Amino acid sequence: MKLLILGGTAWLGHQTAAAALAAGHDVTCAARGSSGEPPAGADFLRVDRDADDGLAAAAGEHWDAVIDVSRQPGQVRRSVRDLRSGGCFYVLVSTGNVYASQRELGQAEDAPLLAPLAADVMDSMESYGPAKVACEQAVAAGFGAGSHALVRAGLIGGPGDTSGRSGYWPLRFAQGGPVLVPDVPNHPTQLIDVRDLAQWLVRVAEQRTAGVFNAVGETAPFTEHLAEAAAAAGAGEPPARNSRVADPAPPRITVPAAPQWLREQGVNEWSGPRSLPLWLEDPDWHGMNARSNARARSAGLRLRPLRQTLKDTLAWEEAAGVGRPRGAGLTPAEERDLLARLEDANALLPEGS
């Protein structure tokens, strides 16, 4: 297969290019090159997709398939215009943020979407979902029903995750000592390994698997995710997935704190500075971590065990340097301070409460 990856230098695009090369394909990455280099063995086209003729060099070639990771509607509209005449199969990496509601659990691909962004450029992350809807619509309008796939990815983790969301918990357990966690045992989490997603994107392109797909991992309660992270770090063994235990307890090294107390201490949810990753309190967002992946699984998506993803992410985190700044989590000083505050607060509670 002669494959064009629009991107291929940053995390997911780079992994996808590497997976395609490993499968024996002829891979060309078209990008600015500002996010890094494509993997060894891939050809590189330096392009500016914001320019109207930015893909002129690629448009003059024949491609069996195109994989596009852009979030900018104008870029996708121009690439569809310039590449659709060659009979290629177009794979757009979209997102679950396109759905109008993030509350429902088990949501499938036919759920209502947000209104599309009219502009060519999204100017903030608040427009991310509408921008991806516009990208999807451009691809669907430009390619026939059997000539494209819309792949709505969920939270991506694994080696190379600079956001810290998939690396914080296994790294924290590996460091030892009491681990501060939000007391939300049943809140859903859902993580797909970047390598599993990349390999499946290549298979979708190879097999011209048309359709719309939720490319997401298996849903696990928050406490199970913690237990898997601890096991990945060698700090405990998680319960068997089919053990019929309704609420598997996290390892005893965790120190649960009430969500309200954490918020009062200025601890943020999900990601960012002074945060506890993957914690989402608002039930209107719980469906984001509990979407159905049945259609993608039926189309060949294969997922490695969560513990393996977390173990490999831990190894990458340690190799990258445990003391470096991260995009999510607490610093050691912040966690020590919070644990001391929590101990003082608990000491003031009436006995037996």
Short mmCIF file of C-alpha atoms in Angstrom, two decimals:
data_model
loop_
_atom_site.label_atom_id
_atom_site.label_comp_id
_atom_site.label_asym_id
_atom_site.label_seq_id
_atom_site.Cartn_x
_atom_site.Cartn_y
_atom_site.Cartn_z
CA MET A 1 0.00 0.00 0.00
CA LYS A 2 1.19 3.49 -0.84
CA LEU A 3 0.09 5.40 2.24
CA LEU A 4 0.02 9.14 2.86
CA ILE A 5 -0.13 10.24 6.49
CA LEU A 6 -1.11 13.86 6.92
CA GLY A 7 1.01 14.35 10.00
CA GLY A 8 3.28 11.54 11.09
CA THR A 9 5.74 13.51 13.20
CA ALA A 10 3.87 13.90 16.50
CA TRP A 11 2.75 11.15 18.86
CA LEU A 12 -0.18 9.31 17.25
CA GLY A 13 0.84 10.14 13.69
CA HIS A 14 4.39 8.96 14.35
CA GLN A 15 3.14 5.72 15.89
CA THR A 16 0.82 5.19 12.91
CA ALA A 17 3.63 5.73 10.43
CA ALA A 18 5.81 3.29 12.37
CA ALA A 19 3.03 0.69 12.39
CA ALA A 20 2.53 1.08 8.64
CA LEU A 21 6.26 0.68 7.98
CA ALA A 22 6.33 -2.42 10.18
CA ALA A 23 3.50 -3.84 8.08
CA GLY A 24 5.60 -3.37 4.93
CA HIS A 25 3.89 -0.35 3.42
CA ASP A 26 5.38 2.57 1.48
CA VAL A 27 4.79 5.50 3.83
CA THR A 28 4.99 9.23 3.20
CA CYS A 29 4.43 11.74 6.01
CA ALA A 30 3.28 15.22 5.02
CA ALA A 31 3.71 17.83 7.75
CA ARG A 32 5.43 21.05 8.71
CA GLY A 33 8.03 19.08 10.61
CA SER A 34 7.82 21.36 13.64
CA SER A 35 6.62 18.57 15.96
CA GLY A 36 9.45 16.19 15.24
CA GLU A 37 10.72 13.83 12.57
CA PRO A 38 8.89 10.93 10.91
CA PRO A 39 10.10 7.43 11.74
CA ALA A 40 13.10 6.07 9.91
CA GLY A 41 12.07 4.56 6.61
CA ALA A 42 9.25 6.99 5.87
CA ASP A 43 9.47 9.60 3.15
CA PHE A 44 8.82 13.17 4.23
CA LEU A 45 6.99 15.98 2.45
CA ARG A 46 7.33 19.35 4.15
CA VAL A 47 3.96 21.03 3.65
CA ASP A 48 1.94 23.91 5.02
CA ARG A 49 -1.66 22.76 5.16
CA ASP A 50 -2.84 26.25 6.02
CA ALA A 51 -1.86 27.40 2.53
CA ASP A 52 -4.43 26.88 -0.21
CA ASP A 53 -1.91 24.98 -2.35
CA GLY A 54 -0.13 23.43 0.61
CA LEU A 55 -0.75 19.85 -0.55
CA ALA A 56 0.15 20.43 -4.20
CA ALA A 57 3.10 18.04 -4.06
CA ALA A 58 1.00 15.28 -2.52
CA ALA A 59 -1.95 15.89 -4.84
CA GLY A 60 0.21 15.04 -7.83
CA GLU A 61 0.83 11.50 -6.56
CA HIS A 62 -1.36 8.38 -6.45
CA TRP A 63 -2.18 7.13 -2.94
CA ASP A 64 -3.93 3.94 -1.95
CA ALA A 65 -4.95 5.45 1.36
CA VAL A 66 -4.68 8.64 3.37
CA ILE A 67 -4.72 8.89 7.19
CA ASP A 68 -5.44 12.38 8.51
CA VAL A 69 -5.11 13.50 12.15
CA SER A 70 -5.95 17.19 11.66
CA ARG A 71 -8.42 19.06 13.88
CA GLN A 72 -8.65 22.12 11.62
CA PRO A 73 -11.68 22.08 9.28
CA GLY A 74 -9.98 24.21 6.64
CA GLN A 75 -7.04 21.82 6.42
CA VAL A 76 -9.35 18.84 6.01
CA ARG A 77 -11.57 20.58 3.47
CA ARG A 78 -8.55 21.39 1.31
CA SER A 79 -7.07 17.90 1.61
CA VAL A 80 -10.40 16.33 0.62
CA ARG A 81 -10.59 18.69 -2.36
CA ASP A 82 -7.04 17.91 -3.48
CA LEU A 83 -6.89 14.15 -2.84
CA ARG A 84 -10.35 12.74 -3.59
CA SER A 85 -9.84 12.31 -7.33
CA GLY A 86 -7.24 9.56 -6.99
CA GLY A 87 -9.58 6.82 -5.75
CA CYS A 88 -7.85 6.56 -2.38
CA PHE A 89 -9.43 5.50 0.90
CA TYR A 90 -9.54 8.31 3.47
CA VAL A 91 -9.24 7.68 7.21
CA LEU A 92 -9.96 10.63 9.48
CA VAL A 93 -8.93 10.38 13.12
CA SER A 94 -11.79 12.15 14.90
CA THR A 95 -12.80 12.23 18.56
CA GLY A 96 -15.58 11.31 20.94
CA ASN A 97 -15.88 15.04 21.65
CA VAL A 98 -18.09 15.27 18.57
CA TYR A 99 -21.08 13.91 20.53
CA ALA A 100 -23.71 16.37 21.70
CA SER A 101 -23.94 14.67 25.10
CA GLN A 102 -21.16 13.16 27.15
CA ARG A 103 -23.46 11.85 29.90
CA GLU A 104 -24.85 8.56 28.57
CA LEU A 105 -22.95 5.34 29.30
CA GLY A 106 -22.46 2.87 26.48
CA GLN A 107 -23.03 5.46 23.79
CA ALA A 108 -22.72 4.14 20.24
CA GLU A 109 -21.81 5.84 16.98
CA ASP A 110 -25.36 6.85 16.05
CA ALA A 111 -25.69 9.28 18.99
CA PRO A 112 -26.43 12.93 18.11
CA LEU A 113 -23.50 15.21 17.28
CA LEU A 114 -22.66 18.81 18.03
CA ALA A 115 -23.25 21.46 15.38
CA PRO A 116 -20.21 21.78 13.08
CA LEU A 117 -17.81 24.68 13.30
CA ALA A 118 -18.35 26.98 10.33
CA ALA A 119 -14.89 28.52 10.45
CA ASP A 120 -11.80 26.97 8.88
CA VAL A 121 -9.77 27.34 12.08
CA MET A 122 -10.65 26.40 15.66
CA ASP A 123 -9.25 29.12 17.89
CA SER A 124 -9.58 27.34 21.24
CA MET A 125 -10.13 23.88 22.69
CA GLU A 126 -13.72 24.86 23.42
CA SER A 127 -14.30 24.49 19.66
CA TYR A 128 -12.55 21.13 19.42
CA GLY A 129 -15.70 19.00 19.20
CA PRO A 130 -17.48 21.25 16.65
CA ALA A 131 -14.26 21.49 14.63
CA LYS A 132 -13.97 17.72 14.39
CA VAL A 133 -17.65 17.48 13.39
CA ALA A 134 -16.85 19.86 10.52
CA CYS A 135 -13.84 17.72 9.58
CA GLU A 136 -16.01 14.60 9.56
CA GLN A 137 -18.61 16.28 7.37
CA ALA A 138 -15.98 17.39 4.87
CA VAL A 139 -14.65 13.85 4.51
CA ALA A 140 -18.13 12.30 4.27
CA ALA A 141 -19.16 14.82 1.60
CA GLY A 142 -15.99 14.42 -0.43
CA PHE A 143 -15.67 10.64 -0.40
CA GLY A 144 -18.28 8.03 -1.13
CA ALA A 145 -19.85 5.89 1.58
CA GLY A 146 -17.44 3.04 0.89
CA SER A 147 -14.32 5.18 0.60
CA HIS A 148 -13.78 6.64 4.05
CA ALA A 149 -13.67 5.85 7.74
CA LEU A 150 -14.31 8.22 10.63
CA VAL A 151 -12.45 6.97 13.70
CA ARG A 152 -13.59 8.66 16.91
CA ALA A 153 -10.78 8.12 19.36
CA GLY A 154 -11.22 8.22 23.11
CA LEU A 155 -8.55 9.05 25.68
CA ILE A 156 -5.22 7.85 24.27
CA GLY A 157 -2.45 6.67 26.55
CA GLY A 158 0.71 4.64 26.50
CA PRO A 159 4.42 5.28 25.97
CA GLY A 160 5.03 8.84 24.84
CA ASP A 161 1.99 10.31 26.61
CA THR A 162 3.33 13.72 27.57
CA SER A 163 -0.06 14.70 29.04
CA GLY A 164 0.75 12.56 32.09
CA ARG A 165 -2.78 11.19 32.28
CA SER A 166 -1.81 7.58 31.63
CA GLY A 167 1.60 7.74 33.29
CA TYR A 168 0.91 9.51 36.58
CA TRP A 169 -0.70 6.66 38.51
CA PRO A 170 1.76 3.83 37.69
CA LEU A 171 4.69 6.19 38.26
CA ARG A 172 3.24 7.36 41.55
CA PHE A 173 2.75 3.79 42.82
CA ALA A 174 6.29 2.92 41.73
CA GLN A 175 7.63 5.75 43.87
CA GLY A 176 6.12 4.20 47.00
CA GLY A 177 4.57 5.72 50.10
CA PRO A 178 0.91 6.63 50.68
CA VAL A 179 -0.82 7.67 47.46
CA LEU A 180 -3.55 10.32 47.60
CA VAL A 181 -6.52 9.35 45.43
CA PRO A 182 -10.02 10.75 44.94
CA ASP A 183 -12.68 8.65 46.68
CA VAL A 184 -14.64 7.88 43.50
CA PRO A 185 -14.38 4.08 43.23
CA ASN A 186 -17.08 3.59 40.61
CA HIS A 187 -16.41 6.51 38.30
CA PRO A 188 -15.65 5.17 34.80
CA THR A 189 -12.26 5.31 33.10
CA GLN A 190 -11.49 4.35 29.51
CA LEU A 191 -8.03 4.36 27.92
CA ILE A 192 -6.83 3.13 24.53
CA ASP A 193 -3.16 2.36 23.97
CA VAL A 194 -1.68 4.59 21.26
CA ARG A 195 -0.02 1.54 19.70
CA ASP A 196 -3.30 -0.38 19.45
CA LEU A 197 -5.01 2.61 17.86
CA ALA A 198 -2.16 3.18 15.41
CA GLN A 199 -2.05 -0.46 14.31
CA TRP A 200 -5.80 -0.52 13.80
CA LEU A 201 -5.77 2.70 11.75
CA VAL A 202 -3.35 1.00 9.39
CA ARG A 203 -5.57 -2.10 9.16
CA VAL A 204 -8.62 0.07 8.45
CA ALA A 205 -6.69 1.68 5.60
CA GLU A 206 -5.40 -1.67 4.31
CA GLN A 207 -8.82 -3.30 4.30
CA ARG A 208 -10.75 -0.16 3.30
CA THR A 209 -13.01 -0.67 6.30
CA ALA A 210 -15.60 2.03 5.77
CA GLY A 211 -17.83 3.42 8.49
CA VAL A 212 -17.89 5.37 11.74
CA PHE A 213 -16.18 3.87 14.77
CA ASN A 214 -15.59 4.61 18.44
CA ALA A 215 -11.94 3.69 18.89
CA VAL A 216 -11.87 3.41 22.68
CA GLY A 217 -10.55 1.06 25.32
CA GLU A 218 -12.50 -1.06 27.76
CA THR A 219 -14.31 0.80 30.52
CA ALA A 220 -13.00 0.16 34.04
CA PRO A 221 -14.11 1.65 37.37
CA PHE A 222 -11.63 4.14 38.79
CA THR A 223 -10.66 1.81 41.61
CA GLU A 224 -9.85 -0.94 39.10
CA HIS A 225 -7.67 1.43 37.09
CA LEU A 226 -5.76 2.26 40.28
CA ALA A 227 -5.34 -1.42 41.08
CA GLU A 228 -4.01 -2.10 37.59
CA ALA A 229 -1.61 0.84 37.88
CA ALA A 230 -0.36 -0.48 41.21
CA ALA A 231 0.14 -3.95 39.74
CA ALA A 232 1.99 -2.47 36.76
CA ALA A 233 4.32 -0.82 39.26
CA GLY A 234 4.72 -4.01 41.28
CA ALA A 235 2.80 -2.54 44.20
CA GLY A 236 -0.17 -4.90 44.28
CA GLU A 237 -2.28 -7.37 42.37
CA PRO A 238 -5.62 -6.31 40.87
CA PRO A 239 -8.72 -8.48 41.13
CA ALA A 240 -9.61 -10.73 38.23
CA ARG A 241 -11.74 -8.85 35.73
CA ASN A 242 -14.54 -11.41 35.97
CA SER A 243 -14.22 -12.02 39.68
CA ARG A 244 -17.81 -10.85 40.38
CA VAL A 245 -16.46 -8.43 42.96
CA ALA A 246 -18.76 -5.43 42.71
CA ASP A 247 -16.30 -2.84 44.03
CA PRO A 248 -12.73 -4.16 43.97
CA ALA A 249 -10.71 -2.34 46.61
CA PRO A 250 -7.63 -0.43 45.52
CA PRO A 251 -4.33 -1.33 47.19
CA ARG A 252 -4.07 -0.39 50.86
CA ILE A 253 -1.33 2.10 50.07
CA THR A 254 -3.94 4.50 48.71
CA VAL A 255 -5.38 7.29 50.85
CA PRO A 256 -8.86 8.21 49.56
CA ALA A 257 -10.04 11.79 49.93
CA ALA A 258 -13.56 13.10 49.42
CA PRO A 259 -14.02 15.00 46.15
CA GLN A 260 -15.42 18.05 47.92
CA TRP A 261 -12.41 18.21 50.24
CA LEU A 262 -10.03 17.92 47.28
CA ARG A 263 -11.76 20.77 45.48
CA GLU A 264 -11.58 22.90 48.62
CA GLN A 265 -7.81 22.33 48.61
CA GLY A 266 -7.53 23.50 45.01
CA VAL A 267 -6.98 20.06 43.48
CA ASN A 268 -8.11 19.89 39.86
CA GLU A 269 -9.85 17.06 38.06
CA TRP A 270 -8.71 15.16 34.96
CA SER A 271 -5.43 16.87 34.04
CA GLY A 272 -3.34 20.01 34.30
CA PRO A 273 -1.34 21.42 37.21
CA ARG A 274 -2.19 20.27 40.75
CA SER A 275 -4.54 17.57 39.52
CA LEU A 276 -5.46 13.95 40.08
CA PRO A 277 -5.64 12.44 36.59
CA LEU A 278 -8.70 10.70 35.15
CA TRP A 279 -10.98 11.93 37.97
CA LEU A 280 -14.16 13.52 36.56
CA GLU A 281 -16.79 14.45 39.10
CA ASP A 282 -19.55 15.82 36.84
CA PRO A 283 -21.88 12.97 35.74
CA ASP A 284 -22.57 14.92 32.56
CA TRP A 285 -19.07 13.85 31.46
CA HIS A 286 -19.01 10.24 32.68
CA GLY A 287 -20.13 8.92 29.30
CA MET A 288 -16.90 10.20 27.79
CA ASN A 289 -15.16 7.33 29.57
CA ALA A 290 -17.78 4.67 28.93
CA ARG A 291 -18.51 4.58 25.19
CA SER A 292 -19.25 1.41 23.30
CA ASN A 293 -16.35 0.00 21.28
CA ALA A 294 -18.37 -2.97 19.96
CA ARG A 295 -18.37 -1.79 16.34
CA ALA A 296 -14.62 -1.17 16.30
CA ARG A 297 -13.92 -4.51 18.00
CA SER A 298 -16.05 -6.22 15.35
CA ALA A 299 -13.98 -4.42 12.71
CA GLY A 300 -10.73 -5.81 14.09
CA LEU A 301 -9.65 -3.42 16.85
CA ARG A 302 -7.49 -5.39 19.25
CA LEU A 303 -6.70 -4.06 22.71
CA ARG A 304 -3.84 -5.14 24.91
CA PRO A 305 -4.50 -5.49 28.66
CA LEU A 306 -4.66 -2.21 30.56
CA ARG A 307 -1.94 -3.38 32.93
CA GLN A 308 0.46 -3.86 30.00
CA THR A 309 -0.24 -0.35 28.73
CA LEU A 310 0.39 1.11 32.18
CA LYS A 311 3.53 -0.97 32.69
CA ASP A 312 4.99 0.17 29.38
CA THR A 313 4.01 3.77 30.10
CA LEU A 314 5.76 3.55 33.46
CA ALA A 315 8.94 2.34 31.74
CA TRP A 316 8.74 5.27 29.33
CA GLU A 317 8.12 7.74 32.17
CA GLU A 318 11.14 6.46 34.08
CA ALA A 319 13.32 6.62 30.99
CA ALA A 320 12.13 10.16 30.24
CA GLY A 321 13.03 11.29 33.75
CA VAL A 322 10.87 11.07 36.85
CA GLY A 323 11.67 14.61 37.96
CA ARG A 324 10.55 16.39 34.80
CA PRO A 325 7.40 18.54 34.73
CA ARG A 326 4.23 16.73 33.60
CA GLY A 327 0.93 17.81 32.14
CA ALA A 328 -1.09 16.17 34.92
CA GLY A 329 -0.76 15.14 38.54
CA LEU A 330 0.53 16.43 41.84
CA THR A 331 4.13 17.26 42.57
CA PRO A 332 5.65 15.34 45.51
CA ALA A 333 5.56 18.50 47.64
CA GLU A 334 1.90 19.13 46.80
CA GLU A 335 0.93 15.57 47.67
CA ARG A 336 2.84 15.59 50.98
CA ASP A 337 1.14 18.83 51.95
CA LEU A 338 -2.31 17.49 51.04
CA LEU A 339 -1.77 14.23 52.91
CA ALA A 340 -0.76 16.18 56.02
CA ARG A 341 -3.83 18.39 55.70
CA LEU A 342 -6.06 15.36 55.25
CA GLU A 343 -4.59 13.70 58.33
CA ASP A 344 -5.25 16.84 60.37
CA ALA A 345 -8.79 17.09 59.03
CA ASN A 346 -9.51 13.46 59.90
CA ALA A 347 -8.10 13.94 63.40
CA LEU A 348 -10.74 16.62 64.02
CA LEU A 349 -13.63 14.35 63.09
CA PRO A 350 -15.78 12.93 65.92
CA GLU A 351 -14.80 9.41 66.89
CA GLY A 352 -16.57 6.79 64.83
CA SER A 353 -17.45 9.14 61.97
#
